[in-house]
Coordinates of C-alpha atoms and ligand atoms in Angstrom, one line a residue:
X7 CA 0.0 0.0 0.0
X8 CA 1.4 3.4 -1.0
X9 CA 1.1 6.4 1.3
X10 CA 2.8 9.6 2.4
X11 CA 2.0 10.8 5.9
X12 CA 4.0 12.7 8.5
X13 CA 4.5 10.1 11.1
X14 CA 3.0 6.6 11.5
X15 CA 3.7 6.5 15.2
X16 CA 0.9 9.1 15.7
X17 CA -1.6 6.4 14.8
X18 CA -2.9 5.5 18.3
X19 CA -3.9 9.2 19.0
X20 CA -5.5 9.4 15.5
X21 CA -7.5 6.2 16.0
X22 CA -9.0 7.6 19.3
X23 CA -10.0 10.8 17.5
X24 CA -11.6 8.8 14.6
X25 CA -13.6 6.6 17.0
X26 CA -14.6 9.6 19.1
X27 CA -15.9 11.4 16.0
X28 CA -17.7 8.2 14.9
X29 CA -19.7 8.3 18.2
X30 CA -21.3 11.5 16.9
X31 CA -21.9 10.3 13.3
X32 CA -24.8 7.9 13.7
X33 CA -26.3 8.4 10.3
X34 CA -23.0 7.6 8.5
X35 CA -22.6 4.6 10.8
X36 CA -26.0 3.3 9.8
X37 CA -25.1 3.7 6.1
X38 CA -21.7 2.0 6.7
X39 CA -23.4 -1.0 8.2
X40 CA -25.7 -1.3 5.2
X41 CA -22.9 -0.8 2.8
X42 CA -20.8 -3.4 4.5
X43 CA -23.5 -6.0 3.6
X44 CA -24.6 -4.8 0.2
X45 CA -21.2 -3.6 -1.1
X46 CA -22.7 -1.0 -3.6
X47 CA -19.2 0.4 -4.6
X48 CA -17.5 -3.0 -4.9
X49 CA -14.2 -2.9 -6.8
X50 CA -14.5 0.9 -7.6
X51 CA -11.4 3.0 -7.3
X52 CA -12.2 6.2 -5.5
X53 CA -9.9 9.2 -4.9
X54 CA -11.0 11.7 -2.3
X55 CA -9.4 15.2 -2.0
X56 CA -10.9 16.3 1.3
X57 CA -9.7 17.9 4.6
X58 CA -8.0 14.9 6.3
X59 CA -9.8 15.1 9.6
X60 CA -11.4 12.5 11.9
X61 CA -14.8 13.0 10.3
X62 CA -13.4 12.5 6.8
X63 CA -11.7 9.3 8.1
X64 CA -15.2 8.0 8.9
X65 CA -16.4 8.8 5.4
X66 CA -13.3 6.9 4.0
X67 CA -14.1 4.0 6.2
X68 CA -17.7 4.0 4.9
X69 CA -16.5 4.0 1.3
X70 CA -14.1 1.2 2.0
X71 CA -16.8 -0.8 3.8
X72 CA -18.9 -0.5 0.6
X73 CA -16.2 -2.4 -1.3
X74 CA -14.4 0.6 -2.9
X75 CA -10.6 1.0 -3.0
X76 CA -10.1 4.4 -1.4
X77 CA -7.2 6.9 -1.6
X78 CA -7.3 10.1 0.3
X79 CA -5.3 13.3 -0.2
X80 CA -5.7 16.8 1.4
X81 CA -7.8 19.6 0.0
X82 CA -5.8 22.2 1.9
X83 CA -2.1 22.3 2.9
X84 CA -2.9 23.2 6.5
X85 CA -6.0 21.1 7.3
X86 CA -4.5 17.6 7.7
X87 CA -4.7 16.0 11.1
X88 CA -1.4 14.1 11.0
X89 CA -2.4 11.6 13.6
X90 CA -5.7 10.8 11.8
X91 CA -3.7 10.3 8.5
X92 CA -1.4 7.9 10.3
X93 CA -4.2 5.9 11.8
X94 CA -6.0 5.6 8.5
X95 CA -2.9 4.0 7.0
X96 CA -2.0 1.9 9.9
X97 CA -5.3 0.8 11.5
X98 CA -7.7 1.1 8.6
X99 CA -5.4 0.2 5.7
X100 CA -6.5 3.3 3.6
X101 CA -3.9 5.0 1.5
X102 CA -3.4 8.6 2.5
X103 CA -1.2 11.2 0.8
X104 CA -1.2 14.3 3.0
X105 CA 1.0 16.1 5.6
X106 CA 0.0 19.2 7.6
X107 CA 2.0 22.2 6.4
X108 CA 3.0 20.7 3.1
X109 CA 4.2 23.1 0.5
X110 CA 2.4 23.8 -2.8
X111 CA 4.5 21.3 -4.8
X112 CA 3.9 18.5 -2.2
X113 CA 0.3 19.4 -2.1
X114 CA 0.0 18.8 -5.9
X115 CA 2.3 15.8 -5.8
X116 CA -0.2 14.3 -3.4
X117 CA -3.2 15.1 -5.6
X118 CA -1.4 13.5 -8.5
X119 CA -0.7 10.4 -6.3
X120 CA -4.5 10.2 -5.8
X121 CA -5.0 10.4 -9.6
X122 CA -2.4 7.7 -10.2
X123 CA -4.8 5.4 -8.3
X124 CA -6.9 5.5 -11.5
X125 CA -10.2 6.6 -9.8
X126 CA -13.6 6.1 -11.5
X127 CA -15.2 8.4 -8.9
X128 CA -13.7 11.4 -7.0
X129 CA -14.6 13.6 -4.1
X130 CA -13.4 17.1 -3.9
X131 CA -13.5 20.0 -1.4
X132 CA -12.7 23.1 -3.6
X133 CA -12.3 21.3 -7.0
X134 CA -8.5 21.1 -7.0
X135 CA -8.6 17.4 -8.0
X136 CA -11.2 17.9 -10.7
X137 CA -9.2 20.9 -12.0
X138 CA -6.1 18.7 -12.2
X139 CA -8.2 16.2 -14.2
X140 CA -9.2 19.0 -16.6
X141 CA -5.7 20.4 -17.1
X142 CA -2.5 18.4 -16.4
X143 CA -4.1 15.0 -16.1
X144 CA -6.7 15.2 -18.9
X145 CA -6.1 11.6 -20.0
X146 CA -7.3 10.3 -16.6
X147 CA -10.7 12.2 -16.9
X148 CA -12.2 9.6 -19.3
X149 CA -12.8 6.9 -16.8
X150 CA -14.6 9.2 -14.2
X151 CA -18.3 8.3 -13.7
X152 CA -18.9 11.3 -11.5
X153 CA -17.3 13.6 -9.0
X154 CA -18.8 14.9 -5.7
X155 CA -18.1 18.5 -4.7
X156 CA -18.2 19.4 -1.0
X157 CA -18.0 23.2 -0.8
X158 CA -19.4 26.4 -2.2
X159 CA -16.1 27.6 -3.9
X160 CA -15.8 24.2 -5.6
X161 CA -19.3 24.4 -6.9
X162 CA -18.7 27.9 -8.3
X163 CA -15.6 26.6 -10.1
X164 CA -17.4 23.6 -11.5
X165 CA -20.4 25.7 -12.7
X166 CA -17.9 28.1 -14.4
X167 CA -16.3 25.0 -16.2
X168 CA -19.7 23.8 -17.3
X169 CA -20.7 27.3 -18.6
X170 CA -17.5 27.5 -20.5
X171 CA -18.2 24.1 -22.1
X172 CA -15.0 22.6 -20.4
X173 CA -16.5 20.1 -18.0
X174 CA -15.6 16.5 -19.0
X175 CA -17.7 14.4 -16.6
X176 CA -20.8 14.7 -14.4
X177 CA -20.4 16.4 -11.1
X178 CA -22.7 16.5 -8.1
X179 CA -23.1 19.8 -6.1
X180 CA -23.2 18.1 -2.7
X181 CA -22.6 21.5 -1.1
X182 CA -26.0 22.7 -2.5
X183 CA -28.0 20.0 -0.8
X184 CA -30.0 21.4 2.1
X185 CA -28.6 18.6 4.3
X186 CA -25.2 20.1 3.7
X187 CA -25.1 23.8 3.5
X188 CA -27.9 24.6 5.9
X189 CA -26.1 22.8 8.7
X190 CA -22.4 22.4 7.8
X191 CA -21.8 25.8 6.4
X192 CA -24.0 27.6 8.9
X193 CA -23.7 25.8 12.2
X194 CA -20.4 24.0 11.5
X195 CA -18.5 26.9 10.2
X196 CA -20.1 29.2 12.7
X197 CA -19.0 27.3 15.7
X198 CA -15.6 26.1 14.4
X199 CA -14.5 29.5 13.2
X200 CA -15.1 31.0 16.6
X201 CA -13.3 27.9 18.0
X202 CA -10.3 28.4 15.7
X203 CA -10.0 32.1 16.6
X204 CA -10.2 31.5 20.3
X205 CA -7.6 28.7 20.1
X206 CA -5.3 30.9 18.1
X207 CA -5.6 34.0 20.2
X208 CA -7.3 33.1 23.5
X209 CA -9.3 36.3 23.1
X210 CA -12.5 37.1 25.0
X211 CA -15.3 37.4 22.5
X212 CA -17.6 39.4 24.8
X213 CA -17.4 43.0 23.9
X214 CA -15.1 42.5 21.0
X215 CA -15.9 44.5 17.8
X216 CA -16.0 41.7 15.2
X217 CA -16.4 42.3 11.4
X218 CA -17.8 39.4 9.4
X219 CA -17.3 39.8 5.6
X220 CA -20.0 38.0 3.8
X221 CA -23.5 37.0 5.1
X222 CA -24.0 33.8 3.1
X223 CA -24.4 30.5 4.9
X224 CA -21.0 30.6 6.6
X225 CA -21.1 34.3 7.4
X226 CA -24.6 34.0 9.0
X227 CA -23.4 31.1 11.1
X228 CA -20.3 33.0 12.3
X229 CA -22.1 36.2 12.9
X230 CA -24.7 34.4 14.9
X231 CA -22.3 32.5 17.1
X232 CA -19.9 35.5 17.7
X233 CA -22.9 37.5 18.8
X234 CA -24.0 34.7 21.0
X235 CA -20.7 35.1 22.9
X236 CA -21.2 38.8 23.4
X237 CA -19.3 40.2 20.4
X238 CA -20.6 43.4 18.7
X239 CA -20.8 42.1 15.1
X240 CA -20.6 44.3 12.0
X241 CA -21.4 42.7 8.6
X242 CA -20.0 43.7 5.2
X243 CA -21.8 42.5 2.1
X244 CA -22.0 43.2 -1.7
X245 CA -25.5 41.6 -2.1
X246 CA -28.4 43.9 -1.3
X247 CA -30.7 41.2 -0.1
X248 CA -28.1 39.6 2.2
X249 CA -27.2 43.0 3.5
X250 CA -30.9 43.7 4.3
X251 CA -31.2 40.3 5.9
X252 CA -28.1 41.0 8.1
X253 CA -29.5 44.4 9.1
X254 CA -32.9 42.9 10.0
X255 CA -31.2 40.1 11.9
X256 CA -29.9 43.0 14.1
X257 CA -26.3 43.4 12.8
X258 CA -24.7 46.7 11.8
X259 CA -24.0 46.7 8.1
X260 CA -21.4 49.0 6.5
X261 CA -18.7 48.9 3.8
X262 CA -15.3 47.4 4.7
X263 CA -13.7 50.9 4.3
X264 CA -15.8 52.0 7.3
X265 CA -15.7 48.8 9.3
X266 CA -11.9 48.9 9.3
X267 CA -12.0 52.1 11.4
X268 CA -13.8 50.4 14.3
X269 CA -13.2 46.6 14.0
X270 CA -10.9 44.7 16.2
X271 CA -11.3 41.2 14.7
X272 CA -12.0 40.6 11.0
X273 CA -13.1 37.4 9.4
X274 CA -13.7 36.8 5.7
X275 CA -16.3 34.2 4.7
X276 CA -17.1 35.1 1.1
X277 CA -15.5 32.7 -1.4
X278 CA -14.3 35.8 -3.1
X279 CA -10.8 37.4 -3.5
X280 CA -9.1 40.5 -2.1
X281 CA -12.1 41.2 0.2
X282 CA -9.7 42.9 2.6
X283 CA -7.0 44.8 0.7
X284 CA -4.0 47.0 1.3
X285 CA -6.1 50.2 1.8
X286 CA -8.1 48.4 4.4
X287 CA -5.1 47.0 6.3
X288 CA -3.6 50.5 6.3
X289 CA -6.7 52.0 7.9
X290 CA -7.1 49.3 10.6
X291 CA -6.6 50.0 14.3
X292 CA -3.3 49.0 15.9
X293 CA -3.4 45.3 16.9
X294 CA -6.3 44.4 14.7
X295 CA -6.6 40.6 14.1
X296 CA -7.5 39.2 10.7
X297 CA -8.6 35.7 9.7
X298 CA -10.2 33.9 6.9
X299 CA -12.7 31.1 6.9
X300 CA -13.6 31.0 3.2
X301 CA -12.1 28.2 1.1
X302 CA -9.0 29.8 -0.4
X303 CA -6.5 32.1 1.2
X304 CA -7.1 34.7 -1.4
X305 CA -9.9 36.5 0.5
X306 CA -7.2 38.6 2.3
X307 CA -4.6 40.4 0.1
X308 CA -1.6 38.9 1.9
X309 CA 0.9 40.1 -0.8
X310 CA -0.5 43.6 -0.3
X311 CA -0.2 43.3 3.5
X312 CA 3.4 42.2 3.1
X313 CA 4.2 45.2 0.9
X314 CA 2.8 47.5 3.6
X315 CA 4.9 45.9 6.3
X316 CA 8.4 46.8 7.5
X317 CA 8.7 43.7 9.7
X318 CA 6.9 40.3 9.9
X319 CA 7.4 38.2 13.0
X320 CA 6.1 34.7 12.4
X321 CA 4.5 32.7 15.2
X322 CA 4.3 35.2 17.9
X323 CA 1.9 32.6 19.1
X324 CA 0.9 29.3 17.3
X325 CA -1.0 30.3 14.2
X326 CA -0.4 34.0 14.7
X327 CA 2.0 36.2 12.6
X328 CA 2.6 39.8 13.5
X329 CA 2.9 42.3 10.6
X330 CA 4.4 45.6 11.7
X331 CA 3.2 48.2 9.1
X332 CA 5.3 51.1 7.9
X333 CA 2.8 53.3 9.8
X334 CA 3.9 51.4 13.0
X335 CA 0.5 49.7 13.4
X336 CA 0.5 46.0 14.1
X337 CA -1.8 43.5 12.3
X338 CA -2.1 39.9 13.5
X339 CA -2.8 37.5 10.7
X340 CA -4.1 34.1 11.8
X341 CA -3.2 30.8 10.1
X342 CA -1.5 32.5 7.1
X343 CA -5.0 33.4 5.9
X344 CA -6.0 29.8 5.4
X345 CA -9.3 28.3 6.8
X346 CA -9.0 29.3 10.4
X347 CA -11.4 26.6 11.7
X348 CA -9.3 23.8 10.2
X349 CA -5.9 25.3 10.6
X350 CA -6.2 26.4 14.2
X351 CA -9.0 24.1 15.4
X352 CA -10.4 20.8 14.3
X353 CA -12.9 21.9 11.6
X354 CA -16.6 21.2 12.0
X355 CA -17.9 19.1 14.8
X356 CA -18.6 15.5 13.9
X357 CA -22.3 15.7 14.4
X358 CA -22.7 18.2 11.5
X359 CA -20.2 16.4 9.3
X360 CA -22.4 13.3 9.9
X361 CA -25.0 14.9 7.6
X362 CA -22.6 16.2 5.0
X363 CA -20.8 12.9 4.7
X364 CA -23.9 10.7 4.9
X365 CA -25.1 12.8 1.9
X366 CA -21.8 12.1 0.1
X367 CA -22.0 8.4 0.8
X368 CA -25.6 8.0 -0.4
X369 CA -24.8 10.1 -3.4
X370 CA -21.9 7.8 -4.3
X371 CA -24.2 4.8 -4.2
X372 CA -26.8 6.7 -6.4
X373 CA -24.1 7.6 -8.9
X374 CA -23.1 4.0 -9.5
X375 CA -26.7 2.9 -9.8
X376 CA -27.7 5.7 -12.2
X377 CA -24.4 6.3 -14.1
X378 CA -26.0 5.8 -17.5
X379 CA -28.5 8.5 -16.8
X380 CA -26.0 11.2 -15.6
X381 CA -25.2 13.8 -18.2
X382 CA -22.0 15.9 -18.3
X383 CA -23.3 18.7 -16.1
X384 CA -23.5 20.0 -12.5
X385 CA -26.2 18.0 -10.8
X386 CA -28.1 18.5 -7.6
X387 CA -28.4 15.8 -4.9
X388 CA -31.8 14.1 -5.5
X389 CA -34.6 15.1 -3.0
X390 CA -35.1 11.4 -1.9
X391 CA -31.5 11.3 -0.6
X392 CA -32.0 14.6 1.3
X393 CA -35.2 13.4 2.9
X394 CA -33.6 10.1 3.9
X395 CA -30.7 11.9 5.6
X396 CA -33.2 14.2 7.3
X397 CA -35.2 11.3 8.7
X398 CA -32.2 9.4 9.8
X399 CA -30.7 12.4 11.6
X400 CA -33.9 13.2 13.4
X401 CA -34.2 9.5 14.4
X402 CA -30.6 9.6 15.8
X403 CA -31.6 12.7 17.9
X404 CA -34.8 10.9 19.1
X405 CA -37.0 13.6 17.5
X406 CA -40.4 12.7 16.1
X407 CA -42.4 14.9 13.8
X408 CA -46.0 15.0 12.6
X409 CA -47.3 13.4 9.4
X410 CA -49.7 15.0 7.0
X411 CA -53.2 13.6 7.3
X412 CA -55.0 12.4 4.1
X413 CA -57.2 15.5 4.4
X414 CA -54.2 17.8 4.6
X415 CA -52.5 16.2 1.6
X416 CA -55.7 16.7 -0.5
X417 CA -56.0 20.3 0.8
X418 CA -52.4 21.2 -0.2
X419 CA -53.0 19.7 -3.7
X420 CA -56.2 21.5 -4.3
X421 CA -57.2 25.1 -5.3
X422 CA -60.9 24.8 -4.5
X423 CA -61.0 25.9 -0.8
X424 CA -60.8 29.7 -0.2
X425 CA -62.2 32.3 2.2
Ligands
LIG27 N1 -14.4 27.1 6.8 C1 -15.0 26.1 6.4 O1 -14.9 25.0 6.9 C2 -16.0 26.2 5.2 C3 -17.2 25.4 5.2 C4 -18.1 25.6 4.1 C5 -17.8 26.6 3.2 N2 -16.6 27.3 3.2 C6 -16.3 28.3 2.2 O2 -16.7 29.6 2.7 C7 -17.0 30.4 1.6 C8 -18.4 31.0 1.8 O3 -19.3 29.9 1.6 P1 -20.9 30.1 1.8 O4 -21.5 28.8 1.7 O5 -21.2 31.0 3.0 O6 -21.2 31.0 0.4 P2 -22.4 31.9 0.1 O7 -22.4 32.0 -1.4 O8 -23.6 31.4 0.8 O9 -22.0 33.3 0.8 C9 -21.0 34.1 0.4 C10 -21.4 35.6 0.7 O10 -20.3 36.4 0.5 C11 -20.8 37.6 -0.1 N3 -19.6 38.3 -0.8 C12 -19.0 38.1 -1.9 N4 -18.0 39.0 -2.1 C13 -18.0 39.8 -1.1 C14 -17.2 40.9 -0.7 N5 -16.3 41.4 -1.5 N6 -17.5 41.6 0.5 C15 -18.5 41.1 1.3 N7 -19.3 40.0 1.0 C16 -19.0 39.4 -0.2 C17 -21.8 37.1 -1.1 O11 -22.7 38.2 -1.5 C18 -22.5 36.0 -0.3 O12 -23.6 36.5 0.4 C19 -16.7 29.6 0.4 O13 -15.4 29.8 0.0 C20 -16.9 28.2 0.9 O14 -16.3 27.2 0.0 C21 -15.7 27.2 4.3

């Protein structure tokens, strides 16, 4: 078995983390039990480019239980949990190519190792693997039945490829399933972003003036959780409806150029680039803290920040770099501008990844069963999968809900009854 991980001796700690996360992933465990009997992905080579965390390990175990040959590589250079990677190799016999802190060339070497596995199905978080299959590894694209995409930024990239007529195989926008973004992006990113910031800085959130850039699913979650801890949250947006929503949810809304004058902690969650630029850094207060929780580290103009600085002191604290600007103000950049929740904390809690990865697992089964019907396009997750995940999750939480009566079904389907 081929692999490239940091240190196999970390496996015992990683195994404990994987099993601890599994306790909070009952829907995925139910699917794994069924897959172990019916083997829906028997003999299929699968390459997954995902954050190598304890929760992802449980998805990889589920795919393996279904009969697939699974290889895992990282979807971000800083998000790998090295102990989990070691345990996957040693205890679960799953090939992993990922090392926390790997440089760009190793990151792509690992993605290419995952493609050397000759996958017929891929999983992506940000579309780096799919992009490689459309550029440098075009010859390997022909055998792909479908690829599953986990995050908003990946879906945006894939839709752009489809619009430009470049897409070579069917892809599934798993991120767009309600069972994914309503919970993972909102409650998962919301909680784990606060967690990452606190672990990196040990700051008190109460009374802090926090600026959240972006009021999409992740931004809403973060703003809500930061306020819950007593922060005074300001939202910046470019979309009029989202800005209105933020305002009526009770947040102050203003442009970034104004927010920089008052903010103490800035977090980008937009999926866009250069949301905080040189002119913003220059106008920030002394000792402002800046972090990103969007997919790529382009949301902050780090090259611009470097140009403004006369001195950079790395690691004044773990995951904190101090930039001393020419105007003598200090800016603290967290986790090199990479996903703060994964780089400084442990990513989303297992309970929410249970739904995301259960959606991924059922979608993989669906793709194999329906491959002849899947066109080369970006597809949504079918509603029956979403409903099944919803029912299983409610059951695992011992929550019962009402059922429509026959009379209510007829009423909802009719136009006859009025005032
Ligand atoms: N940290 C994580 O673990 C995690 C989890 C899920 C998604 N993500 C990533 O987070 C990012 C956001 O995802 P989402 O699901 O919230 O997307 P979304 O589309 O729901 O929201 C993005 C919001 O940002 C706004 N925006 C765009 N440019 C802006 C700018 N210049 N200034 C202010 N606002 C701007 C948009 O109008 C939109 O409302 C994506 O990159 C996604 O891949 C990260």
